[in-house]
PDB file of C-alpha atoms in Angstrom:
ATOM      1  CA  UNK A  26      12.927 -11.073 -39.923  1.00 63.00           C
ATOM      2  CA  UNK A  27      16.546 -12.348 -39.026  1.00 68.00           C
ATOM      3  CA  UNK A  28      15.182 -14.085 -35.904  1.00 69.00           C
ATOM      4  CA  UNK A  29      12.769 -16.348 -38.040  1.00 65.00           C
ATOM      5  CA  UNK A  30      15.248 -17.101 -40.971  1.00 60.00           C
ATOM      6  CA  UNK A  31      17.951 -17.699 -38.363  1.00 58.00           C
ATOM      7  CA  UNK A  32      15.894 -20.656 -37.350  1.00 57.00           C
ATOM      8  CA  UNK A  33      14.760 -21.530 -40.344  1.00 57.00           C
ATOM      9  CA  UNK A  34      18.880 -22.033 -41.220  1.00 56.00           C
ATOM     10  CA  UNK A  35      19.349 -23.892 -37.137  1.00 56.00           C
ATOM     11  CA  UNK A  36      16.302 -26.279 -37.972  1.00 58.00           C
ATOM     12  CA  UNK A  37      17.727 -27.059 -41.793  1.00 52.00           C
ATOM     13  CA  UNK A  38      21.422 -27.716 -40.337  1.00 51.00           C
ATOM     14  CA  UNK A  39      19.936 -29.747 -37.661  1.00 47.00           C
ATOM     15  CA  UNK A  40      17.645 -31.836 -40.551  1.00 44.00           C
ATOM     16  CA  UNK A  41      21.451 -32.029 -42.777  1.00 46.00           C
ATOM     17  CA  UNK A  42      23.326 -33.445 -39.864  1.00 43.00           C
ATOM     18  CA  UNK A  43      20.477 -35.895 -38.776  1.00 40.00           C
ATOM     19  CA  UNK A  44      20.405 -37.107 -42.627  1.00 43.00           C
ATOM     20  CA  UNK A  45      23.918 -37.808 -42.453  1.00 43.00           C
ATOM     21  CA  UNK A  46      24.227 -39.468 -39.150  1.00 42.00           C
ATOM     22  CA  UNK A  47      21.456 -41.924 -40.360  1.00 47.00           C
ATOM     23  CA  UNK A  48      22.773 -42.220 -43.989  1.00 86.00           C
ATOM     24  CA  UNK A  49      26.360 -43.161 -43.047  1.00 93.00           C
ATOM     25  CA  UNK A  50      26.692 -47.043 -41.179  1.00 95.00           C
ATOM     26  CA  UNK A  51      28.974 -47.974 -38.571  1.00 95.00           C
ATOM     27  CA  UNK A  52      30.757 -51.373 -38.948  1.00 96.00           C
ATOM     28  CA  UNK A  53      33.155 -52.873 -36.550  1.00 95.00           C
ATOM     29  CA  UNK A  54      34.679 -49.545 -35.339  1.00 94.00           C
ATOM     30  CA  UNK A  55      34.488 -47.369 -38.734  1.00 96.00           C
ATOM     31  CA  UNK A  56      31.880 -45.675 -40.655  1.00 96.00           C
ATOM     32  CA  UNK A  57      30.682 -46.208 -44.118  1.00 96.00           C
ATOM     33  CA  UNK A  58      28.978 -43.804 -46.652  1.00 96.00           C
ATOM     34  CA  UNK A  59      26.913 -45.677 -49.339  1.00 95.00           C
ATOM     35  CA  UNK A  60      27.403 -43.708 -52.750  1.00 90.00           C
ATOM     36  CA  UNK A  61      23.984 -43.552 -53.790  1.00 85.00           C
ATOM     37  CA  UNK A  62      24.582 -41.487 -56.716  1.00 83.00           C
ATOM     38  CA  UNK A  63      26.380 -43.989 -58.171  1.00 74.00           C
ATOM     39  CA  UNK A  64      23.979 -46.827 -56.717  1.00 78.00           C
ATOM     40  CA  UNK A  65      26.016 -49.460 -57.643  1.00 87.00           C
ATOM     41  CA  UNK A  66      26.853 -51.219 -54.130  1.00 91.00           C
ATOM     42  CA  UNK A  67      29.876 -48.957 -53.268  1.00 95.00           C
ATOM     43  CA  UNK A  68      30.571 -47.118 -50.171  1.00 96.00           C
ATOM     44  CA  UNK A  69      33.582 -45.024 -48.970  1.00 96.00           C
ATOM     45  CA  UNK A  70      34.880 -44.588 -45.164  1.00 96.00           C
ATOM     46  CA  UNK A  71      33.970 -41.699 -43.639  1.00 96.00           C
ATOM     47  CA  UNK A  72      34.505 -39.633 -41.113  1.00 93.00           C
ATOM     48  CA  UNK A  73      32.669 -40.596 -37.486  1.00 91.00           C
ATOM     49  CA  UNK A  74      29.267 -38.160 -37.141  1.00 88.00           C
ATOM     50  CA  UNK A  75      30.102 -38.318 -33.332  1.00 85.00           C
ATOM     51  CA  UNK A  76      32.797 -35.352 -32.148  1.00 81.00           C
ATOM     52  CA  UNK A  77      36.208 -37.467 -31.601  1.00 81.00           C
ATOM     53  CA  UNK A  78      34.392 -41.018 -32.814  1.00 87.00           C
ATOM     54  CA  UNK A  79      37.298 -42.200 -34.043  1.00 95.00           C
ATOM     55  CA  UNK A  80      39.667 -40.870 -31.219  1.00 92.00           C
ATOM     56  CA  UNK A  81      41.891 -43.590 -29.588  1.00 93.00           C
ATOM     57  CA  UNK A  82      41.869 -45.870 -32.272  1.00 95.00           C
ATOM     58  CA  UNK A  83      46.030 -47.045 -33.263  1.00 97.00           C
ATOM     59  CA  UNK A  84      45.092 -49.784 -35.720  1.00 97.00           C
ATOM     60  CA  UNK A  85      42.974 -50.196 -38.600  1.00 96.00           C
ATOM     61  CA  UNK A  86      42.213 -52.553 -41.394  1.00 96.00           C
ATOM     62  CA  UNK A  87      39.808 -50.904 -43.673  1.00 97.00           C
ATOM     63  CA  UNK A  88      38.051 -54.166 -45.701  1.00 96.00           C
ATOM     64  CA  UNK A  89      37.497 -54.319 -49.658  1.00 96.00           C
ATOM     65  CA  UNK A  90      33.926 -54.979 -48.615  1.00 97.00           C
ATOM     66  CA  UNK A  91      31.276 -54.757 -45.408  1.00 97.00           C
ATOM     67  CA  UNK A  92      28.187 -56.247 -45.073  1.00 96.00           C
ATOM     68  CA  UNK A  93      25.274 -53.690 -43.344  1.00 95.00           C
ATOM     69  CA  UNK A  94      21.794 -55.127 -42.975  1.00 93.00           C
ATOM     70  CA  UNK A  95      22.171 -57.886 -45.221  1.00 94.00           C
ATOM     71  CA  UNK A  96      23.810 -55.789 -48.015  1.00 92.00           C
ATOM     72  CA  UNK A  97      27.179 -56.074 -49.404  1.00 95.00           C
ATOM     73  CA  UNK A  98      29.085 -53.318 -49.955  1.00 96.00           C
ATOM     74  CA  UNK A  99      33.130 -52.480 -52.114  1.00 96.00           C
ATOM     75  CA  UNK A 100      34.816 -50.342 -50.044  1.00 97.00           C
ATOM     76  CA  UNK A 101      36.263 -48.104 -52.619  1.00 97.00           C
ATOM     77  CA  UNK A 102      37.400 -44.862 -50.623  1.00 97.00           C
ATOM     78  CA  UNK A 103      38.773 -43.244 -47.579  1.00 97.00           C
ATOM     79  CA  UNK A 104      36.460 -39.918 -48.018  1.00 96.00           C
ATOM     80  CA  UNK A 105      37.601 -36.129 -47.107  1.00 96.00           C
ATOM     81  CA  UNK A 106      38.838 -36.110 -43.201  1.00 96.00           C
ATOM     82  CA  UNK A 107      37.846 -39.793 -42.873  1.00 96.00           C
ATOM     83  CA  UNK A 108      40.791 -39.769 -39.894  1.00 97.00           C
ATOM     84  CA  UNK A 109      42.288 -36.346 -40.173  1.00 96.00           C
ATOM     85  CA  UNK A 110      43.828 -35.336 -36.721  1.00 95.00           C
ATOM     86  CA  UNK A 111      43.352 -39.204 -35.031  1.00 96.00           C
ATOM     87  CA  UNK A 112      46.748 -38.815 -33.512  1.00 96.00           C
ATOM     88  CA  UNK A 113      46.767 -41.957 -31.647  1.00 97.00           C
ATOM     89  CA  UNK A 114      46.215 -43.758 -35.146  1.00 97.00           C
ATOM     90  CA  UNK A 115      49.852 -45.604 -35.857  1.00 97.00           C
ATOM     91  CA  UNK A 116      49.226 -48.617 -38.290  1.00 97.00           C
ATOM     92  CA  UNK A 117      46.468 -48.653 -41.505  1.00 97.00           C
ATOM     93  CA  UNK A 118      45.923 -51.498 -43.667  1.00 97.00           C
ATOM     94  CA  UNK A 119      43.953 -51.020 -46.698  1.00 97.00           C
ATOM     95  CA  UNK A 120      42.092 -53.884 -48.149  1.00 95.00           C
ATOM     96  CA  UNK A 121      41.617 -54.662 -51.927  1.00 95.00           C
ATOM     97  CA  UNK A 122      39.345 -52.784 -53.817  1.00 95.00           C
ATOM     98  CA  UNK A 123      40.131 -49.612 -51.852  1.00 97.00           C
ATOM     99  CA  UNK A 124      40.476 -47.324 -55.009  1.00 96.00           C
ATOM    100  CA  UNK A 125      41.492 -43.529 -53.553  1.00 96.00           C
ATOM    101  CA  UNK A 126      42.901 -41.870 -50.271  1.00 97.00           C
ATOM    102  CA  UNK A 127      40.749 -38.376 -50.615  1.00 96.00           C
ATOM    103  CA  UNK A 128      41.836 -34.799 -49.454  1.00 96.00           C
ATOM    104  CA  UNK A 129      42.875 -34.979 -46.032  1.00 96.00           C
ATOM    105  CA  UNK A 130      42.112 -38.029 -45.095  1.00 97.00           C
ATOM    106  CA  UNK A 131      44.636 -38.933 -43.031  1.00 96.00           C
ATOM    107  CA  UNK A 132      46.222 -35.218 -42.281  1.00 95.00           C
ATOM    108  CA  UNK A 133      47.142 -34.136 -39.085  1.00 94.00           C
ATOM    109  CA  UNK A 134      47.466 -38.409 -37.686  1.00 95.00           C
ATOM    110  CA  UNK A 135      50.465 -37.314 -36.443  1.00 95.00           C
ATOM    111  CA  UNK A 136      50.885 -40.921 -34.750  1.00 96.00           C
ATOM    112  CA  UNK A 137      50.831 -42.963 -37.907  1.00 95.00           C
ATOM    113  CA  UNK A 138      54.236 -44.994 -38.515  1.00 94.00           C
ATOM    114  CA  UNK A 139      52.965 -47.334 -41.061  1.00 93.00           C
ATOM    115  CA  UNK A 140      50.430 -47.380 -44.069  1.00 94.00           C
ATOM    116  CA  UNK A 141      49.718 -50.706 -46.398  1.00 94.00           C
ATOM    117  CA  UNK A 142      48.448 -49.589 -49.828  1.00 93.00           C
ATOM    118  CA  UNK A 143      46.343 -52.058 -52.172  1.00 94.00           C
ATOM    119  CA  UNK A 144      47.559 -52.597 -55.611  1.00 92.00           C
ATOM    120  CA  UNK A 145      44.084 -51.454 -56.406  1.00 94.00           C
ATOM    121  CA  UNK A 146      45.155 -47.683 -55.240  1.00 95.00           C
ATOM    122  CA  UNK A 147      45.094 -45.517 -57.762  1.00 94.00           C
ATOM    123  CA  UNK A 148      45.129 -41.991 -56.223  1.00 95.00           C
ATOM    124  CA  UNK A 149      46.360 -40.243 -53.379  1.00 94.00           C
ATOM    125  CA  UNK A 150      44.805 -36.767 -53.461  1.00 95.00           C
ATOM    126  CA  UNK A 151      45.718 -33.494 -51.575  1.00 94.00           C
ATOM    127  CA  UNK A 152      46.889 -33.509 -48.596  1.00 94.00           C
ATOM    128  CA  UNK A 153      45.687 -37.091 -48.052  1.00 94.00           C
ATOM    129  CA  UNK A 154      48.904 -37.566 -45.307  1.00 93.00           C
ATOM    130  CA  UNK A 155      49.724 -33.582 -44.712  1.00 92.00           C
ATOM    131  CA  UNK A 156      51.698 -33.358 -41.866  1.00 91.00           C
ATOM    132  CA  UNK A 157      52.069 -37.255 -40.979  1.00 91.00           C
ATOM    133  CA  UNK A 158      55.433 -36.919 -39.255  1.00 90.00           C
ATOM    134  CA  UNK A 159      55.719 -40.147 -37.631  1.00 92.00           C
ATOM    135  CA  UNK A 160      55.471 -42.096 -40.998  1.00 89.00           C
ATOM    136  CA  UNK A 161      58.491 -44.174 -41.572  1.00 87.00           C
ATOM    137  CA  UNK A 162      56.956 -47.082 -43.989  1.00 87.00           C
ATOM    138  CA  UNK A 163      54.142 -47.360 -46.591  1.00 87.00           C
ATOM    139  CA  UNK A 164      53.934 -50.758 -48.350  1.00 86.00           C
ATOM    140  CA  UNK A 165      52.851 -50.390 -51.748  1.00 87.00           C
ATOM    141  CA  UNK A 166      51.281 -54.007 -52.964  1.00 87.00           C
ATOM    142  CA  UNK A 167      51.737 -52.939 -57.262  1.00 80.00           C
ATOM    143  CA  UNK A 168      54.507 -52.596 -59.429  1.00 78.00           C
ATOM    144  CA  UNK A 169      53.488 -49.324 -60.420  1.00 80.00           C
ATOM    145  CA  UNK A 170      52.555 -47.187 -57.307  1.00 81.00           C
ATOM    146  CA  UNK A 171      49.107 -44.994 -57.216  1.00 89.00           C
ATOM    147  CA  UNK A 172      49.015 -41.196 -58.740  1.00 89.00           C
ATOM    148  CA  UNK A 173      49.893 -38.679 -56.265  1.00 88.00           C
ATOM    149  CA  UNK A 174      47.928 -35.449 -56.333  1.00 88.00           C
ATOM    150  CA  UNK A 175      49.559 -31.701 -55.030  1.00 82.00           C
ATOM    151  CA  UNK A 176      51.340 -32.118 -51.710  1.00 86.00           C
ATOM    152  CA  UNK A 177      49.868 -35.770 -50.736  1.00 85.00           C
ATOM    153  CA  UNK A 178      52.414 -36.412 -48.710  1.00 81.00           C
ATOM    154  CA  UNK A 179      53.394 -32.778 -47.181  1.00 82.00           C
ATOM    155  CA  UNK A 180      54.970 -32.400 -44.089  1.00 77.00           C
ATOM    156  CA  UNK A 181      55.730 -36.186 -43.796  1.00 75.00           C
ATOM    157  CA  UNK A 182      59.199 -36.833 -43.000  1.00 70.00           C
ATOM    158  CA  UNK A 183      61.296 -38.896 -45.418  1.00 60.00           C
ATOM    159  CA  UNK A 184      59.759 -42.505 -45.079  1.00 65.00           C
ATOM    160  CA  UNK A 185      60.922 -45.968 -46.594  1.00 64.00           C
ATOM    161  CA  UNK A 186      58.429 -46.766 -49.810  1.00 66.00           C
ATOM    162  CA  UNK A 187      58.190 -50.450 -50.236  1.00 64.00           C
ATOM    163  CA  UNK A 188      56.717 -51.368 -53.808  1.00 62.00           C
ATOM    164  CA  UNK A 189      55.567 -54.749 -54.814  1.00 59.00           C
ATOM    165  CA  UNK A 190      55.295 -56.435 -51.421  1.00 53.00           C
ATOM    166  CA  UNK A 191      52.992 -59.611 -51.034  1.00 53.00           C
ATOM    167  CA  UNK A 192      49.912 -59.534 -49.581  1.00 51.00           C
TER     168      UNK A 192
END
């Protein structure tokens, strides 16, 4: 009967969401997602559970590491549409031990001006900054800047790249 499995599918996306919510940990005014498949005390930044959680925010330092409940966690990622479309977001700072930007992670902040980069980046995957066309600067702290995937940077305007700067 399509009533019954049609609940069946409204109770199950209900249970997924709920798991989420309660798996990912808010600290300070960002979200974190413990990998437990690795299990190894990392966690990524992910996007807010809550509809516009991250809305109004215009400056963020994301920290190499977080402490939730008396664990420590690396920071190691900005996870897929961590910010996408927070378009009053103008200024990120990464921290070390921030490893990759994933897919859209920052697409659509069409507010952002100014990005700082680890020298522990080492990828910038698709789309990561699609369509960032207030960008003007992204600091770079390593002599050899992170691997960009397909169209990482598309639709940002032409923006100064600053390489090597001190942290």
């Amino acid at each position: 009967n399509d009533t019954i499995m049609k609940k069946i599918l409204l109770t199950l996306s209900f249970v997924l969401v709920t798991m989420y919510a309660s798996a990912a940990f808010k600290v300070g005014n960002l979200y974190y997602q413990p990998d437990y498949q690795a299990d190894d005390g990392t966690c990524w930044v992910c996007e807010s559970p809550y509809n516009g959680g991250y809305d109004g925010l215009t400056d963020i330092t994301i920290p190499g590491r977080v402490t939730y409940n008396g664990t420590e966690y690396r920071v190691t990622a900005i996870g897929n549409d961590a910010f996408k479309n927070v378009t009053t977001l103008q200024q990120v700072r990464l921290g070390w031990g921030v490893e990759e930007i994933s897919p859209y992670a920052f697409a659509g902040c069409t507010g952002l001006k100014y990005v700082y980069l680890p020298s522990t980046l080492k990828n910038i995957y698709n789309y990561a900054f699609q369509g960032c066309s207030s960008m003007t600067q992204m600091g770079v702290a390593a002599s050899t800047p992170p691997t960009l995937s397909s169209y990482a940077l598309s639709g940002m305007k032409v923006c100064d790249i600053f390489t090597a700067i001190q942290t």
